[in-house]
Amino acid sequence: GVKESEPESMTNIDTILRAMSNIITENGDEDRGISIGELGNHILKRYPDFDVRNYGYTKLSKFLSAFDQMKLTKVNSSVYVTIKAPHSDLEAIKKAILDYVRERGDQKVNLGQLSQWTSSAFPQFNVKNYGYTNFIKFVGDIEGLCVKSSGKNGRIKHILLQ
């Protein structure tokens, strides 16, 4: 049979995905992401030839849903797009946190300090991308670490080796 070729002007799908990831990171809200309309507008500014129909989709939402790294969330009547963090990153982040605590030996590591360090070491890091509601729950799930409370009403949280 005759093999259909891509239209000459069609931008490589990996290029589009990389650009979309950058747009979401640069313009999106940390928790909510970016509205699908805003993402569409930004991608058209960078790639005026972009059309989801060239890739076999009728809507941008269906196109985005085809990719594991994109997460679509409906809020009222709006759809927001965030980037799902790859699982390999999760393991690297957990290992780095464990190493950070180990390097401090017997010293207690304050949860706030650890959170700041994690954010500077992994600027894209957001616990919500890994299904956690907050940093303390994320740290509590790292094998080899435990969270201890102290201070008035147990408000001060320290991370220790198990």
PDB file of C-alpha atoms in Angstrom:
ATOM      1  CA  GLY A   1       0.000   0.000   0.000  1.00  0.00           C
ATOM      2  CA  VAL A   2       0.868   3.619  -0.289  1.00  0.00           C
ATOM      3  CA  LYS A   3       2.367   4.984   2.916  1.00  0.00           C
ATOM      4  CA  GLU A   4       0.901   8.314   3.949  1.00  0.00           C
ATOM      5  CA  SER A   5       3.596  10.835   4.769  1.00  0.00           C
ATOM      6  CA  GLU A   6       3.316  13.628   7.313  1.00  0.00           C
ATOM      7  CA  PRO A   7       2.571  17.070   5.897  1.00  0.00           C
ATOM      8  CA  GLU A   8       5.792  18.983   5.282  1.00  0.00           C
ATOM      9  CA  SER A   9       4.902  21.766   7.710  1.00  0.00           C
ATOM     10  CA  MET A  10       4.031  19.430  10.583  1.00  0.00           C
ATOM     11  CA  THR A  11       6.155  19.988  13.691  1.00  0.00           C
ATOM     12  CA  ASN A  12       7.672  16.890  15.296  1.00  0.00           C
ATOM     13  CA  ILE A  13       5.452  15.674  18.143  1.00  0.00           C
ATOM     14  CA  ASP A  14       8.378  15.492  20.615  1.00  0.00           C
ATOM     15  CA  THR A  15       9.180  19.130  19.864  1.00  0.00           C
ATOM     16  CA  ILE A  16       5.545  20.064  20.573  1.00  0.00           C
ATOM     17  CA  LEU A  17       5.500  18.080  23.844  1.00  0.00           C
ATOM     18  CA  ARG A  18       8.768  19.643  25.021  1.00  0.00           C
ATOM     19  CA  ALA A  19       7.439  23.102  24.193  1.00  0.00           C
ATOM     20  CA  MET A  20       4.161  22.385  26.016  1.00  0.00           C
ATOM     21  CA  SER A  21       6.041  21.177  29.096  1.00  0.00           C
ATOM     22  CA  ASN A  22       8.097  24.387  29.069  1.00  0.00           C
ATOM     23  CA  ILE A  23       4.973  26.535  28.625  1.00  0.00           C
ATOM     24  CA  ILE A  24       3.254  24.804  31.562  1.00  0.00           C
ATOM     25  CA  THR A  25       6.358  25.226  33.755  1.00  0.00           C
ATOM     26  CA  GLU A  26       6.903  28.877  32.785  1.00  0.00           C
ATOM     27  CA  ASN A  27       3.294  30.100  32.795  1.00  0.00           C
ATOM     28  CA  GLY A  28       1.306  27.680  34.902  1.00  0.00           C
ATOM     29  CA  ASP A  29       0.263  27.927  38.514  1.00  0.00           C
ATOM     30  CA  GLU A  30       2.283  25.563  40.738  1.00  0.00           C
ATOM     31  CA  ASP A  31      -0.777  23.643  41.948  1.00  0.00           C
ATOM     32  CA  ARG A  32      -3.322  24.081  39.198  1.00  0.00           C
ATOM     33  CA  GLY A  33      -1.142  24.155  36.105  1.00  0.00           C
ATOM     34  CA  ILE A  34      -2.269  26.155  33.081  1.00  0.00           C
ATOM     35  CA  SER A  35      -5.689  26.410  31.466  1.00  0.00           C
ATOM     36  CA  ILE A  36      -5.963  24.362  28.303  1.00  0.00           C
ATOM     37  CA  GLY A  37      -6.964  27.480  26.327  1.00  0.00           C
ATOM     38  CA  GLU A  38      -3.905  29.405  27.485  1.00  0.00           C
ATOM     39  CA  LEU A  39      -1.674  26.428  26.641  1.00  0.00           C
ATOM     40  CA  GLY A  40      -3.242  26.249  23.168  1.00  0.00           C
ATOM     41  CA  ASN A  41      -2.647  29.977  22.592  1.00  0.00           C
ATOM     42  CA  HIS A  42       1.006  29.767  23.690  1.00  0.00           C
ATOM     43  CA  ILE A  43       1.720  26.735  21.489  1.00  0.00           C
ATOM     44  CA  LEU A  44       0.132  28.441  18.455  1.00  0.00           C
ATOM     45  CA  LYS A  45       2.334  31.505  19.012  1.00  0.00           C
ATOM     46  CA  ARG A  46       5.445  29.300  18.935  1.00  0.00           C
ATOM     47  CA  TYR A  47       4.209  26.900  16.234  1.00  0.00           C
ATOM     48  CA  PRO A  48       1.586  28.598  14.034  1.00  0.00           C
ATOM     49  CA  ASP A  49       1.272  25.394  11.956  1.00  0.00           C
ATOM     50  CA  PHE A  50       0.253  23.305  15.001  1.00  0.00           C
ATOM     51  CA  ASP A  51      -3.122  21.605  14.598  1.00  0.00           C
ATOM     52  CA  VAL A  52      -4.166  18.564  16.644  1.00  0.00           C
ATOM     53  CA  ARG A  53      -6.006  17.216  13.580  1.00  0.00           C
ATOM     54  CA  ASN A  54      -2.615  16.656  11.912  1.00  0.00           C
ATOM     55  CA  TYR A  55      -1.928  14.114  14.677  1.00  0.00           C
ATOM     56  CA  GLY A  56      -5.311  12.404  14.398  1.00  0.00           C
ATOM     57  CA  TYR A  57      -7.161  14.187  17.221  1.00  0.00           C
ATOM     58  CA  THR A  58     -10.257  16.371  17.146  1.00  0.00           C
ATOM     59  CA  LYS A  59      -9.556  18.356  20.321  1.00  0.00           C
ATOM     60  CA  LEU A  60      -6.486  19.555  22.223  1.00  0.00           C
ATOM     61  CA  SER A  61      -7.772  17.802  25.364  1.00  0.00           C
ATOM     62  CA  LYS A  62      -7.885  14.432  23.561  1.00  0.00           C
ATOM     63  CA  PHE A  63      -4.401  15.062  22.140  1.00  0.00           C
ATOM     64  CA  LEU A  64      -2.990  15.852  25.616  1.00  0.00           C
ATOM     65  CA  SER A  65      -4.770  12.871  27.225  1.00  0.00           C
ATOM     66  CA  ALA A  66      -2.804  10.565  24.923  1.00  0.00           C
ATOM     67  CA  PHE A  67       0.435  11.415  26.753  1.00  0.00           C
ATOM     68  CA  ASP A  68       1.268   9.946  30.157  1.00  0.00           C
ATOM     69  CA  GLN A  69       3.174  13.022  31.295  1.00  0.00           C
ATOM     70  CA  MET A  70       0.180  15.339  30.860  1.00  0.00           C
ATOM     71  CA  LYS A  71      -2.539  15.452  33.508  1.00  0.00           C
ATOM     72  CA  LEU A  72      -5.853  17.160  32.784  1.00  0.00           C
ATOM     73  CA  THR A  73      -8.010  18.385  35.662  1.00  0.00           C
ATOM     74  CA  LYS A  74     -11.473  19.865  35.318  1.00  0.00           C
ATOM     75  CA  VAL A  75     -12.205  22.762  37.675  1.00  0.00           C
ATOM     76  CA  ASN A  76     -15.803  23.983  37.267  1.00  0.00           C
ATOM     77  CA  SER A  77     -16.063  24.524  33.504  1.00  0.00           C
ATOM     78  CA  SER A  78     -12.318  24.968  32.894  1.00  0.00           C
ATOM     79  CA  VAL A  79      -9.727  22.329  32.083  1.00  0.00           C
ATOM     80  CA  TYR A  80      -6.213  22.713  33.488  1.00  0.00           C
ATOM     81  CA  VAL A  81      -3.072  20.918  32.363  1.00  0.00           C
ATOM     82  CA  THR A  82      -0.181  19.955  34.643  1.00  0.00           C
ATOM     83  CA  ILE A  83       2.905  17.843  34.060  1.00  0.00           C
ATOM     84  CA  LYS A  84       2.980  14.514  35.825  1.00  0.00           C
ATOM     85  CA  ALA A  85       6.370  13.876  37.293  1.00  0.00           C
ATOM     86  CA  PRO A  86       8.051  10.760  35.920  1.00  0.00           C
ATOM     87  CA  HIS A  87       8.450   7.906  38.393  1.00  0.00           C
ATOM     88  CA  SER A  88      12.222   7.780  37.864  1.00  0.00           C
ATOM     89  CA  ASP A  89      12.433  11.332  39.215  1.00  0.00           C
ATOM     90  CA  LEU A  90      10.514  10.230  42.299  1.00  0.00           C
ATOM     91  CA  GLU A  91      13.122   7.608  43.154  1.00  0.00           C
ATOM     92  CA  ALA A  92      15.961  10.089  42.562  1.00  0.00           C
ATOM     93  CA  ILE A  93      14.315  12.679  44.805  1.00  0.00           C
ATOM     94  CA  LYS A  94      13.628  10.156  47.592  1.00  0.00           C
ATOM     95  CA  LYS A  95      17.249   8.936  47.421  1.00  0.00           C
ATOM     96  CA  ALA A  96      18.591  12.508  47.511  1.00  0.00           C
ATOM     97  CA  ILE A  97      16.448  13.345  50.560  1.00  0.00           C
ATOM     98  CA  LEU A  98      17.585  10.184  52.338  1.00  0.00           C
ATOM     99  CA  ASP A  99      21.244  11.003  51.528  1.00  0.00           C
ATOM    100  CA  TYR A 100      20.753  14.586  52.763  1.00  0.00           C
ATOM    101  CA  VAL A 101      19.447  13.333  56.133  1.00  0.00           C
ATOM    102  CA  ARG A 102      22.174  10.641  56.360  1.00  0.00           C
ATOM    103  CA  GLU A 103      24.912  13.242  55.767  1.00  0.00           C
ATOM    104  CA  ARG A 104      23.725  15.090  58.863  1.00  0.00           C
ATOM    105  CA  GLY A 105      24.296  11.984  60.987  1.00  0.00           C
ATOM    106  CA  ASP A 106      22.638  12.194  64.393  1.00  0.00           C
ATOM    107  CA  GLN A 107      21.471  15.759  63.882  1.00  0.00           C
ATOM    108  CA  LYS A 108      17.736  16.227  63.574  1.00  0.00           C
ATOM    109  CA  VAL A 109      16.736  17.767  60.250  1.00  0.00           C
ATOM    110  CA  ASN A 110      13.949  20.323  60.457  1.00  0.00           C
ATOM    111  CA  LEU A 111      11.082  19.628  58.035  1.00  0.00           C
ATOM    112  CA  GLY A 112      11.109  23.243  56.805  1.00  0.00           C
ATOM    113  CA  GLN A 113      14.855  23.124  56.080  1.00  0.00           C
ATOM    114  CA  LEU A 114      14.418  19.828  54.246  1.00  0.00           C
ATOM    115  CA  SER A 115      11.548  21.223  52.201  1.00  0.00           C
ATOM    116  CA  GLN A 116      13.617  24.286  51.201  1.00  0.00           C
ATOM    117  CA  TRP A 117      16.618  22.128  50.325  1.00  0.00           C
ATOM    118  CA  THR A 118      14.431  19.813  48.207  1.00  0.00           C
ATOM    119  CA  SER A 119      12.919  22.783  46.347  1.00  0.00           C
ATOM    120  CA  SER A 120      16.362  24.192  45.544  1.00  0.00           C
ATOM    121  CA  ALA A 121      17.802  20.810  44.547  1.00  0.00           C
ATOM    122  CA  PHE A 122      14.720  19.924  42.434  1.00  0.00           C
ATOM    123  CA  PRO A 123      13.094  23.169  41.220  1.00  0.00           C
ATOM    124  CA  GLN A 124      10.307  21.293  39.381  1.00  0.00           C
ATOM    125  CA  PHE A 125       9.424  19.266  42.497  1.00  0.00           C
ATOM    126  CA  ASN A 126       5.824  19.427  43.707  1.00  0.00           C
ATOM    127  CA  VAL A 127       4.508  16.705  46.063  1.00  0.00           C
ATOM    128  CA  LYS A 128       1.062  16.952  44.448  1.00  0.00           C
ATOM    129  CA  ASN A 129       2.527  15.606  41.189  1.00  0.00           C
ATOM    130  CA  TYR A 130       3.273  12.378  43.075  1.00  0.00           C
ATOM    131  CA  GLY A 131      -0.168  12.070  44.670  1.00  0.00           C
ATOM    132  CA  TYR A 132       0.710  13.540  48.082  1.00  0.00           C
ATOM    133  CA  THR A 133      -1.211  16.365  49.755  1.00  0.00           C
ATOM    134  CA  ASN A 134       1.822  17.749  51.581  1.00  0.00           C
ATOM    135  CA  PHE A 135       5.572  17.414  52.053  1.00  0.00           C
ATOM    136  CA  ILE A 136       5.352  15.717  55.458  1.00  0.00           C
ATOM    137  CA  LYS A 137       3.310  12.823  54.019  1.00  0.00           C
ATOM    138  CA  PHE A 138       5.799  12.490  51.157  1.00  0.00           C
ATOM    139  CA  VAL A 139       8.790  12.361  53.539  1.00  0.00           C
ATOM    140  CA  GLY A 140       6.927   9.948  55.820  1.00  0.00           C
ATOM    141  CA  ASP A 141       6.765   7.486  52.929  1.00  0.00           C
ATOM    142  CA  ILE A 142      10.516   7.463  52.326  1.00  0.00           C
ATOM    143  CA  GLU A 143      11.919   4.173  53.548  1.00  0.00           C
ATOM    144  CA  GLY A 144      14.563   4.722  56.219  1.00  0.00           C
ATOM    145  CA  LEU A 145      13.170   8.046  57.483  1.00  0.00           C
ATOM    146  CA  CYS A 146      10.697   8.912  60.193  1.00  0.00           C
ATOM    147  CA  VAL A 147       8.999  12.137  61.193  1.00  0.00           C
ATOM    148  CA  LYS A 148       9.062  13.184  64.867  1.00  0.00           C
ATOM    149  CA  SER A 149       7.058  16.000  66.398  1.00  0.00           C
ATOM    150  CA  SER A 150       8.214  18.260  69.226  1.00  0.00           C
ATOM    151  CA  GLY A 151       7.569  21.701  70.619  1.00  0.00           C
ATOM    152  CA  LYS A 152       4.238  23.178  71.650  1.00  0.00           C
ATOM    153  CA  ASN A 153       1.381  21.043  70.294  1.00  0.00           C
ATOM    154  CA  GLY A 154       3.931  19.001  68.306  1.00  0.00           C
ATOM    155  CA  ARG A 155       4.219  21.722  65.683  1.00  0.00           C
ATOM    156  CA  ILE A 156       7.961  21.371  65.160  1.00  0.00           C
ATOM    157  CA  LYS A 157       8.686  18.483  62.809  1.00  0.00           C
ATOM    158  CA  HIS A 158      12.067  16.812  62.527  1.00  0.00           C
ATOM    159  CA  ILE A 159      13.183  14.092  60.161  1.00  0.00           C
ATOM    160  CA  LEU A 160      15.336  11.297  61.553  1.00  0.00           C
ATOM    161  CA  LEU A 161      16.855   8.092  60.267  1.00  0.00           C
ATOM    162  CA  GLN A 162      14.871   5.034  61.312  1.00  0.00           C
TER     163      GLN A 162
END
